[in-house]
């Protein structure tokens, strides 16, 4: 009986099964993940364009560190009541990169429980944060994927804990990049903490509304659901750091857990160090 591959041990589809995936059809405007070119273009050219260019006045550094081809896993800090960082990072790659590429954004499964919102997020490039999904995107389709290792813990941070990274879990993102032999690109975002600050959480209202948390922000709940999009005009800076080529690590992530944790901690430390540097260098939250 043949030995199990790395992907099979990780619970991922075997190579022989992935050969049965449907071929790419260039004329389609909705892909296998439910991503709609038409809806994404409308969303990008209206809401995202306004916030990226005029409201946040985004400045980008190190965009050349994003791979022009092949699989690439972008790893970023995460913050804000309704985080704007993913849209800003995706827009930066489309706007500033010499070879613009679509970015697939991983989201937690609880988003499926919200009507309308759960239908919109796949259409604008979001996919469920599952190892099999990430592996297919990185290895089979050789695409860019964005992950937030802090997860929900990052978006729950109160304002007084801004720019202090939460734990990066068990390093699942490193193992995913190693299995796909993809480049791993740390990303730092400054501005989101002030654009959507959280001053407190109300546990009783969270239970009543069924939300994952009920934050108190400058605009929510005072302006209703639209208050979640009531971002303050903080100046955004996005820095893409030098990538790590996981193919050069030459290890099995399922066997070498220590290496996975070491790389995970290194990525977290690099992002944290650069966040401190970027925050210290700016003269104004609002003007940069």
mmCIF file of C-alpha atoms in Angstrom:
data_model
loop_
_atom_site.group_PDB
_atom_site.id
_atom_site.type_symbol
_atom_site.label_atom_id
_atom_site.label_comp_id
_atom_site.label_asym_id
_atom_site.label_seq_id
_atom_site.Cartn_x
_atom_site.Cartn_y
_atom_site.Cartn_z
ATOM 1 C CA UNK A 1 0.000 0.000 0.000
ATOM 2 C CA UNK A 2 1.548 3.394 -0.982
ATOM 3 C CA UNK A 3 2.554 5.747 1.802
ATOM 4 C CA UNK A 4 0.265 8.663 2.545
ATOM 5 C CA UNK A 5 1.323 12.017 1.175
ATOM 6 C CA UNK A 6 1.703 15.185 3.276
ATOM 7 C CA UNK A 7 -1.623 16.450 1.984
ATOM 8 C CA UNK A 8 -3.434 13.216 2.863
ATOM 9 C CA UNK A 9 -1.999 13.240 6.393
ATOM 10 C CA UNK A 10 -3.261 16.817 6.777
ATOM 11 C CA UNK A 11 -6.777 15.823 5.673
ATOM 12 C CA UNK A 12 -6.405 17.522 2.279
ATOM 13 C CA UNK A 13 -7.628 16.072 -1.041
ATOM 14 C CA UNK A 14 -5.166 13.633 -2.589
ATOM 15 C CA UNK A 15 -3.451 14.672 -5.811
ATOM 16 C CA UNK A 16 -5.480 12.126 -7.815
ATOM 17 C CA UNK A 17 -8.680 13.777 -6.545
ATOM 18 C CA UNK A 18 -7.448 17.277 -7.315
ATOM 19 C CA UNK A 19 -6.901 16.223 -10.936
ATOM 20 C CA UNK A 20 -10.702 16.065 -11.204
ATOM 21 C CA UNK A 21 -11.133 19.756 -10.357
ATOM 22 C CA UNK A 22 -12.929 21.679 -13.137
ATOM 23 C CA UNK A 23 -10.715 23.468 -15.618
ATOM 24 C CA UNK A 24 -10.518 27.264 -15.575
ATOM 25 C CA UNK A 25 -13.031 28.805 -17.978
ATOM 26 C CA UNK A 26 -11.849 32.305 -18.984
ATOM 27 C CA UNK A 27 -15.305 33.406 -20.155
ATOM 28 C CA UNK A 28 -16.926 32.789 -16.772
ATOM 29 C CA UNK A 29 -17.543 35.814 -14.559
ATOM 30 C CA UNK A 30 -18.212 33.748 -11.403
ATOM 31 C CA UNK A 31 -15.510 31.268 -10.366
ATOM 32 C CA UNK A 32 -15.761 28.028 -8.402
ATOM 33 C CA UNK A 33 -15.478 29.932 -5.131
ATOM 34 C CA UNK A 34 -18.506 32.096 -5.933
ATOM 35 C CA UNK A 35 -16.388 35.149 -6.717
ATOM 36 C CA UNK A 36 -18.205 37.502 -9.083
ATOM 37 C CA UNK A 37 -16.144 39.783 -11.316
ATOM 38 C CA UNK A 38 -19.114 42.084 -11.836
ATOM 39 C CA UNK A 39 -20.027 42.524 -8.166
ATOM 40 C CA UNK A 40 -16.398 42.766 -7.076
ATOM 41 C CA UNK A 41 -15.723 45.457 -9.675
ATOM 42 C CA UNK A 42 -18.719 47.500 -8.517
ATOM 43 C CA UNK A 43 -17.675 47.112 -4.879
ATOM 44 C CA UNK A 44 -14.053 47.963 -5.693
ATOM 45 C CA UNK A 45 -14.760 51.015 -7.865
ATOM 46 C CA UNK A 46 -17.216 52.585 -5.441
ATOM 47 C CA UNK A 47 -16.877 51.835 -1.730
ATOM 48 C CA UNK A 48 -13.301 50.526 -1.644
ATOM 49 C CA UNK A 49 -11.987 53.204 -4.026
ATOM 50 C CA UNK A 50 -13.473 55.960 -1.874
ATOM 51 C CA UNK A 51 -12.050 54.665 1.380
ATOM 52 C CA UNK A 52 -8.668 53.650 -0.047
ATOM 53 C CA UNK A 53 -7.880 56.802 -1.996
ATOM 54 C CA UNK A 54 -9.825 59.637 -0.371
ATOM 55 C CA UNK A 55 -10.805 58.666 3.182
ATOM 56 C CA UNK A 56 -7.785 56.680 4.381
ATOM 57 C CA UNK A 57 -5.344 58.211 1.845
ATOM 58 C CA UNK A 58 -3.434 54.935 1.832
ATOM 59 C CA UNK A 59 0.334 54.834 1.395
ATOM 60 C CA UNK A 60 2.048 51.559 0.464
ATOM 61 C CA UNK A 61 5.604 50.320 1.021
ATOM 62 C CA UNK A 62 7.319 47.169 -0.230
ATOM 63 C CA UNK A 63 4.656 46.170 -2.745
ATOM 64 C CA UNK A 64 7.419 44.480 -4.789
ATOM 65 C CA UNK A 65 7.609 41.821 -2.045
ATOM 66 C CA UNK A 66 4.242 40.418 -3.172
ATOM 67 C CA UNK A 67 4.965 37.562 -5.647
ATOM 68 C CA UNK A 68 4.133 38.348 -9.285
ATOM 69 C CA UNK A 69 3.329 34.693 -9.941
ATOM 70 C CA UNK A 70 2.833 31.447 -8.058
ATOM 71 C CA UNK A 71 1.207 30.884 -4.702
ATOM 72 C CA UNK A 72 1.689 33.509 -2.036
ATOM 73 C CA UNK A 73 0.362 33.594 1.537
ATOM 74 C CA UNK A 74 0.036 37.104 2.976
ATOM 75 C CA UNK A 75 -0.053 37.296 6.788
ATOM 76 C CA UNK A 76 -1.310 40.514 8.395
ATOM 77 C CA UNK A 77 -2.252 42.082 11.694
ATOM 78 C CA UNK A 78 -5.998 42.541 12.159
ATOM 79 C CA UNK A 79 -8.029 45.231 13.893
ATOM 80 C CA UNK A 80 -11.164 47.343 13.931
ATOM 81 C CA UNK A 81 -14.800 46.700 14.830
ATOM 82 C CA UNK A 82 -15.569 45.850 11.192
ATOM 83 C CA UNK A 83 -11.990 45.562 9.923
ATOM 84 C CA UNK A 84 -11.173 47.532 6.761
ATOM 85 C CA UNK A 85 -7.648 46.116 6.472
ATOM 86 C CA UNK A 86 -8.424 43.229 4.092
ATOM 87 C CA UNK A 87 -10.071 45.494 1.522
ATOM 88 C CA UNK A 88 -7.211 47.990 1.768
ATOM 89 C CA UNK A 89 -4.551 45.282 1.262
ATOM 90 C CA UNK A 90 -6.414 43.818 -1.730
ATOM 91 C CA UNK A 91 -6.816 47.269 -3.255
ATOM 92 C CA UNK A 92 -3.113 48.041 -2.722
ATOM 93 C CA UNK A 93 -2.143 44.965 -4.764
ATOM 94 C CA UNK A 94 -4.566 45.862 -7.561
ATOM 95 C CA UNK A 95 -3.555 49.530 -7.547
ATOM 96 C CA UNK A 96 0.179 49.557 -6.827
ATOM 97 C CA UNK A 97 1.641 46.217 -7.961
ATOM 98 C CA UNK A 98 3.439 45.921 -11.308
ATOM 99 C CA UNK A 99 1.469 42.723 -11.960
ATOM 100 C CA UNK A 100 -1.925 43.170 -10.226
ATOM 101 C CA UNK A 101 -3.460 39.918 -9.006
ATOM 102 C CA UNK A 102 -6.701 39.028 -7.217
ATOM 103 C CA UNK A 103 -6.403 38.402 -3.495
ATOM 104 C CA UNK A 104 -8.392 35.657 -1.766
ATOM 105 C CA UNK A 105 -9.322 36.645 1.790
ATOM 106 C CA UNK A 106 -9.899 33.933 4.380
ATOM 107 C CA UNK A 107 -12.788 34.523 6.794
ATOM 108 C CA UNK A 108 -14.073 32.613 9.804
ATOM 109 C CA UNK A 109 -17.068 30.310 9.460
ATOM 110 C CA UNK A 110 -19.370 32.293 11.761
ATOM 111 C CA UNK A 111 -19.941 34.808 8.932
ATOM 112 C CA UNK A 112 -22.234 32.223 7.327
ATOM 113 C CA UNK A 113 -24.797 32.950 10.034
ATOM 114 C CA UNK A 114 -25.493 36.525 8.902
ATOM 115 C CA UNK A 115 -28.134 36.925 6.154
ATOM 116 C CA UNK A 116 -27.163 38.970 3.066
ATOM 117 C CA UNK A 117 -23.646 39.452 4.422
ATOM 118 C CA UNK A 118 -22.969 35.724 4.042
ATOM 119 C CA UNK A 119 -24.028 35.944 0.387
ATOM 120 C CA UNK A 120 -21.926 39.023 -0.334
ATOM 121 C CA UNK A 121 -18.527 37.988 1.056
ATOM 122 C CA UNK A 122 -17.864 35.078 -1.363
ATOM 123 C CA UNK A 123 -18.704 37.360 -4.290
ATOM 124 C CA UNK A 124 -15.977 39.841 -3.347
ATOM 125 C CA UNK A 125 -13.223 37.269 -2.898
ATOM 126 C CA UNK A 126 -13.651 35.795 0.587
ATOM 127 C CA UNK A 127 -13.307 32.058 1.277
ATOM 128 C CA UNK A 128 -13.831 30.001 4.421
ATOM 129 C CA UNK A 129 -10.642 29.672 6.458
ATOM 130 C CA UNK A 130 -10.081 25.911 6.045
ATOM 131 C CA UNK A 131 -6.722 24.189 5.345
ATOM 132 C CA UNK A 132 -8.113 22.430 2.248
ATOM 133 C CA UNK A 133 -9.307 25.735 0.780
ATOM 134 C CA UNK A 134 -5.979 27.446 1.432
ATOM 135 C CA UNK A 135 -4.032 24.512 -0.024
ATOM 136 C CA UNK A 136 -6.093 24.434 -3.205
ATOM 137 C CA UNK A 137 -5.705 28.182 -3.732
ATOM 138 C CA UNK A 138 -1.960 28.190 -3.052
ATOM 139 C CA UNK A 139 -0.890 24.901 -4.620
ATOM 140 C CA UNK A 140 -3.407 23.979 -7.315
ATOM 141 C CA UNK A 141 -4.416 27.464 -8.448
ATOM 142 C CA UNK A 142 -1.190 29.299 -7.483
ATOM 143 C CA UNK A 143 -3.050 32.333 -6.181
ATOM 144 C CA UNK A 144 -2.560 34.932 -3.462
ATOM 145 C CA UNK A 145 -4.260 34.276 -0.123
ATOM 146 C CA UNK A 146 -4.591 36.625 2.843
ATOM 147 C CA UNK A 147 -4.814 35.268 6.399
ATOM 148 C CA UNK A 148 -5.168 36.955 9.790
ATOM 149 C CA UNK A 149 -3.606 34.621 12.396
ATOM 150 C CA UNK A 150 -4.967 36.770 15.248
ATOM 151 C CA UNK A 151 -8.476 35.918 14.060
ATOM 152 C CA UNK A 152 -11.378 37.336 15.994
ATOM 153 C CA UNK A 153 -9.105 38.123 18.952
ATOM 154 C CA UNK A 154 -7.491 40.835 16.852
ATOM 155 C CA UNK A 155 -10.761 42.582 16.027
ATOM 156 C CA UNK A 156 -11.952 42.487 19.644
ATOM 157 C CA UNK A 157 -8.992 44.467 20.990
ATOM 158 C CA UNK A 158 -10.004 47.591 22.938
ATOM 159 C CA UNK A 159 -8.427 50.863 21.896
ATOM 160 C CA UNK A 160 -5.926 50.979 24.750
ATOM 161 C CA UNK A 161 -4.385 47.716 23.457
ATOM 162 C CA UNK A 162 -3.962 48.925 19.873
ATOM 163 C CA UNK A 163 -1.068 47.560 17.831
ATOM 164 C CA UNK A 164 -0.348 44.827 20.363
ATOM 165 C CA UNK A 165 -0.557 41.581 18.426
ATOM 166 C CA UNK A 166 -2.490 38.675 19.853
ATOM 167 C CA UNK A 167 -1.140 35.121 19.651
ATOM 168 C CA UNK A 168 -0.835 33.595 16.184
ATOM 169 C CA UNK A 169 -2.367 30.295 17.229
ATOM 170 C CA UNK A 170 -0.483 27.076 16.476
ATOM 171 C CA UNK A 171 1.135 28.219 13.268
ATOM 172 C CA UNK A 172 -1.411 26.714 10.904
ATOM 173 C CA UNK A 173 -0.684 29.392 8.332
ATOM 174 C CA UNK A 174 3.003 28.385 8.253
ATOM 175 C CA UNK A 175 2.126 24.721 7.759
ATOM 176 C CA UNK A 176 -0.255 25.674 4.927
ATOM 177 C CA UNK A 177 2.462 27.657 3.152
ATOM 178 C CA UNK A 178 5.006 24.865 3.620
ATOM 179 C CA UNK A 179 2.693 22.198 2.195
ATOM 180 C CA UNK A 180 2.073 24.358 -0.864
ATOM 181 C CA UNK A 181 5.745 25.500 -1.043
ATOM 182 C CA UNK A 182 4.421 29.057 -1.302
ATOM 183 C CA UNK A 183 6.019 32.383 -0.455
ATOM 184 C CA UNK A 184 4.980 33.758 2.948
ATOM 185 C CA UNK A 185 4.686 37.570 3.027
ATOM 186 C CA UNK A 186 4.230 39.403 6.375
ATOM 187 C CA UNK A 187 2.057 42.532 6.090
ATOM 188 C CA UNK A 188 1.743 45.475 8.497
ATOM 189 C CA UNK A 189 -1.275 47.804 8.532
ATOM 190 C CA UNK A 190 -1.318 51.042 10.543
ATOM 191 C CA UNK A 191 -4.469 53.160 10.751
ATOM 192 C CA UNK A 192 -7.212 50.571 11.215
ATOM 193 C CA UNK A 193 -6.979 50.747 15.013
ATOM 194 C CA UNK A 194 -7.891 54.449 14.938
ATOM 195 C CA UNK A 195 -10.324 54.243 12.001
ATOM 196 C CA UNK A 196 -12.593 51.781 13.830
ATOM 197 C CA UNK A 197 -11.646 51.949 17.528
ATOM 198 C CA UNK A 198 -13.414 49.821 20.118
ATOM 199 C CA UNK A 199 -13.882 51.466 23.508
ATOM 200 C CA UNK A 200 -15.841 48.691 25.249
ATOM 201 C CA UNK A 201 -17.883 45.513 24.766
ATOM 202 C CA UNK A 202 -21.423 44.944 26.041
ATOM 203 C CA UNK A 203 -21.902 41.265 26.825
ATOM 204 C CA UNK A 204 -25.656 41.477 27.522
ATOM 205 C CA UNK A 205 -26.378 43.078 24.148
ATOM 206 C CA UNK A 206 -24.146 40.544 22.417
ATOM 207 C CA UNK A 207 -26.308 37.740 23.782
ATOM 208 C CA UNK A 208 -29.553 39.513 22.872
ATOM 209 C CA UNK A 209 -28.517 40.366 19.307
ATOM 210 C CA UNK A 210 -26.639 37.131 18.592
ATOM 211 C CA UNK A 211 -23.608 39.055 17.328
ATOM 212 C CA UNK A 212 -20.131 37.598 17.937
ATOM 213 C CA UNK A 213 -19.470 40.720 20.012
ATOM 214 C CA UNK A 214 -21.253 44.026 20.615
ATOM 215 C CA UNK A 215 -18.635 46.799 20.457
ATOM 216 C CA UNK A 216 -19.003 50.422 21.460
ATOM 217 C CA UNK A 217 -17.362 52.630 18.828
ATOM 218 C CA UNK A 218 -17.676 56.332 17.912
ATOM 219 C CA UNK A 219 -20.490 55.453 15.465
ATOM 220 C CA UNK A 220 -21.913 52.111 16.663
ATOM 221 C CA UNK A 221 -24.555 51.446 17.941
ATOM 222 C CA UNK A 222 -25.562 55.132 17.738
ATOM 223 C CA UNK A 223 -26.104 55.061 13.954
ATOM 224 C CA UNK A 224 -27.440 51.521 13.738
ATOM 225 C CA UNK A 225 -25.921 48.851 11.432
ATOM 226 C CA UNK A 226 -24.450 51.518 9.155
ATOM 227 C CA UNK A 227 -22.435 52.690 12.146
ATOM 228 C CA UNK A 228 -20.174 49.669 11.598
ATOM 229 C CA UNK A 229 -19.015 51.380 8.381
ATOM 230 C CA UNK A 230 -18.593 54.734 10.098
ATOM 231 C CA UNK A 231 -14.822 54.747 9.862
ATOM 232 C CA UNK A 232 -12.846 57.728 11.136
ATOM 233 C CA UNK A 233 -10.476 59.284 8.544
ATOM 234 C CA UNK A 234 -7.231 57.874 9.952
ATOM 235 C CA UNK A 235 -4.211 57.813 7.662
ATOM 236 C CA UNK A 236 -3.452 54.267 6.477
ATOM 237 C CA UNK A 237 -0.001 52.867 5.843
ATOM 238 C CA UNK A 238 0.527 49.353 4.494
ATOM 239 C CA UNK A 239 3.974 47.756 4.531
ATOM 240 C CA UNK A 240 4.722 44.441 2.777
ATOM 241 C CA UNK A 241 7.815 42.835 4.318
ATOM 242 C CA UNK A 242 10.413 40.621 2.678
ATOM 243 C CA UNK A 243 8.904 37.205 1.907
ATOM 244 C CA UNK A 244 9.945 33.853 3.362
ATOM 245 C CA UNK A 245 10.366 31.116 0.757
ATOM 246 C CA UNK A 246 8.941 28.070 2.528
ATOM 247 C CA UNK A 247 10.242 25.761 -0.227
ATOM 248 C CA UNK A 248 13.737 26.444 1.109
ATOM 249 C CA UNK A 249 12.826 25.255 4.606
ATOM 250 C CA UNK A 250 12.936 21.664 3.343
ATOM 251 C CA UNK A 251 10.837 20.141 6.109
ATOM 252 C CA UNK A 252 7.566 18.282 6.593
ATOM 253 C CA UNK A 253 5.233 20.569 8.602
ATOM 254 C CA UNK A 254 3.372 17.549 9.980
ATOM 255 C CA UNK A 255 6.587 16.130 11.425
ATOM 256 C CA UNK A 256 8.554 19.239 12.381
ATOM 257 C CA UNK A 257 6.125 21.120 14.642
ATOM 258 C CA UNK A 258 8.988 22.984 16.283
ATOM 259 C CA UNK A 259 10.007 24.558 12.978
ATOM 260 C CA UNK A 260 6.410 25.578 12.275
ATOM 261 C CA UNK A 261 6.185 27.321 15.640
ATOM 262 C CA UNK A 262 9.583 28.971 15.168
ATOM 263 C CA UNK A 263 8.620 30.439 11.794
ATOM 264 C CA UNK A 264 5.230 31.524 13.157
ATOM 265 C CA UNK A 265 6.876 33.365 16.049
ATOM 266 C CA UNK A 266 9.411 34.933 13.681
ATOM 267 C CA UNK A 267 6.638 36.268 11.424
ATOM 268 C CA UNK A 268 4.727 37.635 14.409
ATOM 269 C CA UNK A 269 7.871 39.310 15.793
ATOM 270 C CA UNK A 270 8.665 40.918 12.425
ATOM 271 C CA UNK A 271 5.152 42.309 12.089
ATOM 272 C CA UNK A 272 5.127 43.572 15.688
ATOM 273 C CA UNK A 273 8.535 45.233 15.318
ATOM 274 C CA UNK A 274 7.506 47.006 12.117
ATOM 275 C CA UNK A 275 4.194 48.125 13.616
ATOM 276 C CA UNK A 276 6.029 49.770 16.514
ATOM 277 C CA UNK A 277 8.404 51.437 14.051
ATOM 278 C CA UNK A 278 5.583 52.706 11.814
ATOM 279 C CA UNK A 279 3.531 54.052 14.722
ATOM 280 C CA UNK A 280 6.566 55.776 16.239
ATOM 281 C CA UNK A 281 7.492 57.379 12.894
ATOM 282 C CA UNK A 282 4.121 58.959 12.149
ATOM 283 C CA UNK A 283 3.521 62.506 13.314
ATOM 284 C CA UNK A 284 -0.263 62.425 13.202
ATOM 285 C CA UNK A 285 -2.954 59.737 13.275
ATOM 286 C CA UNK A 286 -4.954 61.714 10.738
ATOM 287 C CA UNK A 287 -2.262 63.090 8.424
ATOM 288 C CA UNK A 288 0.542 60.561 8.744
#
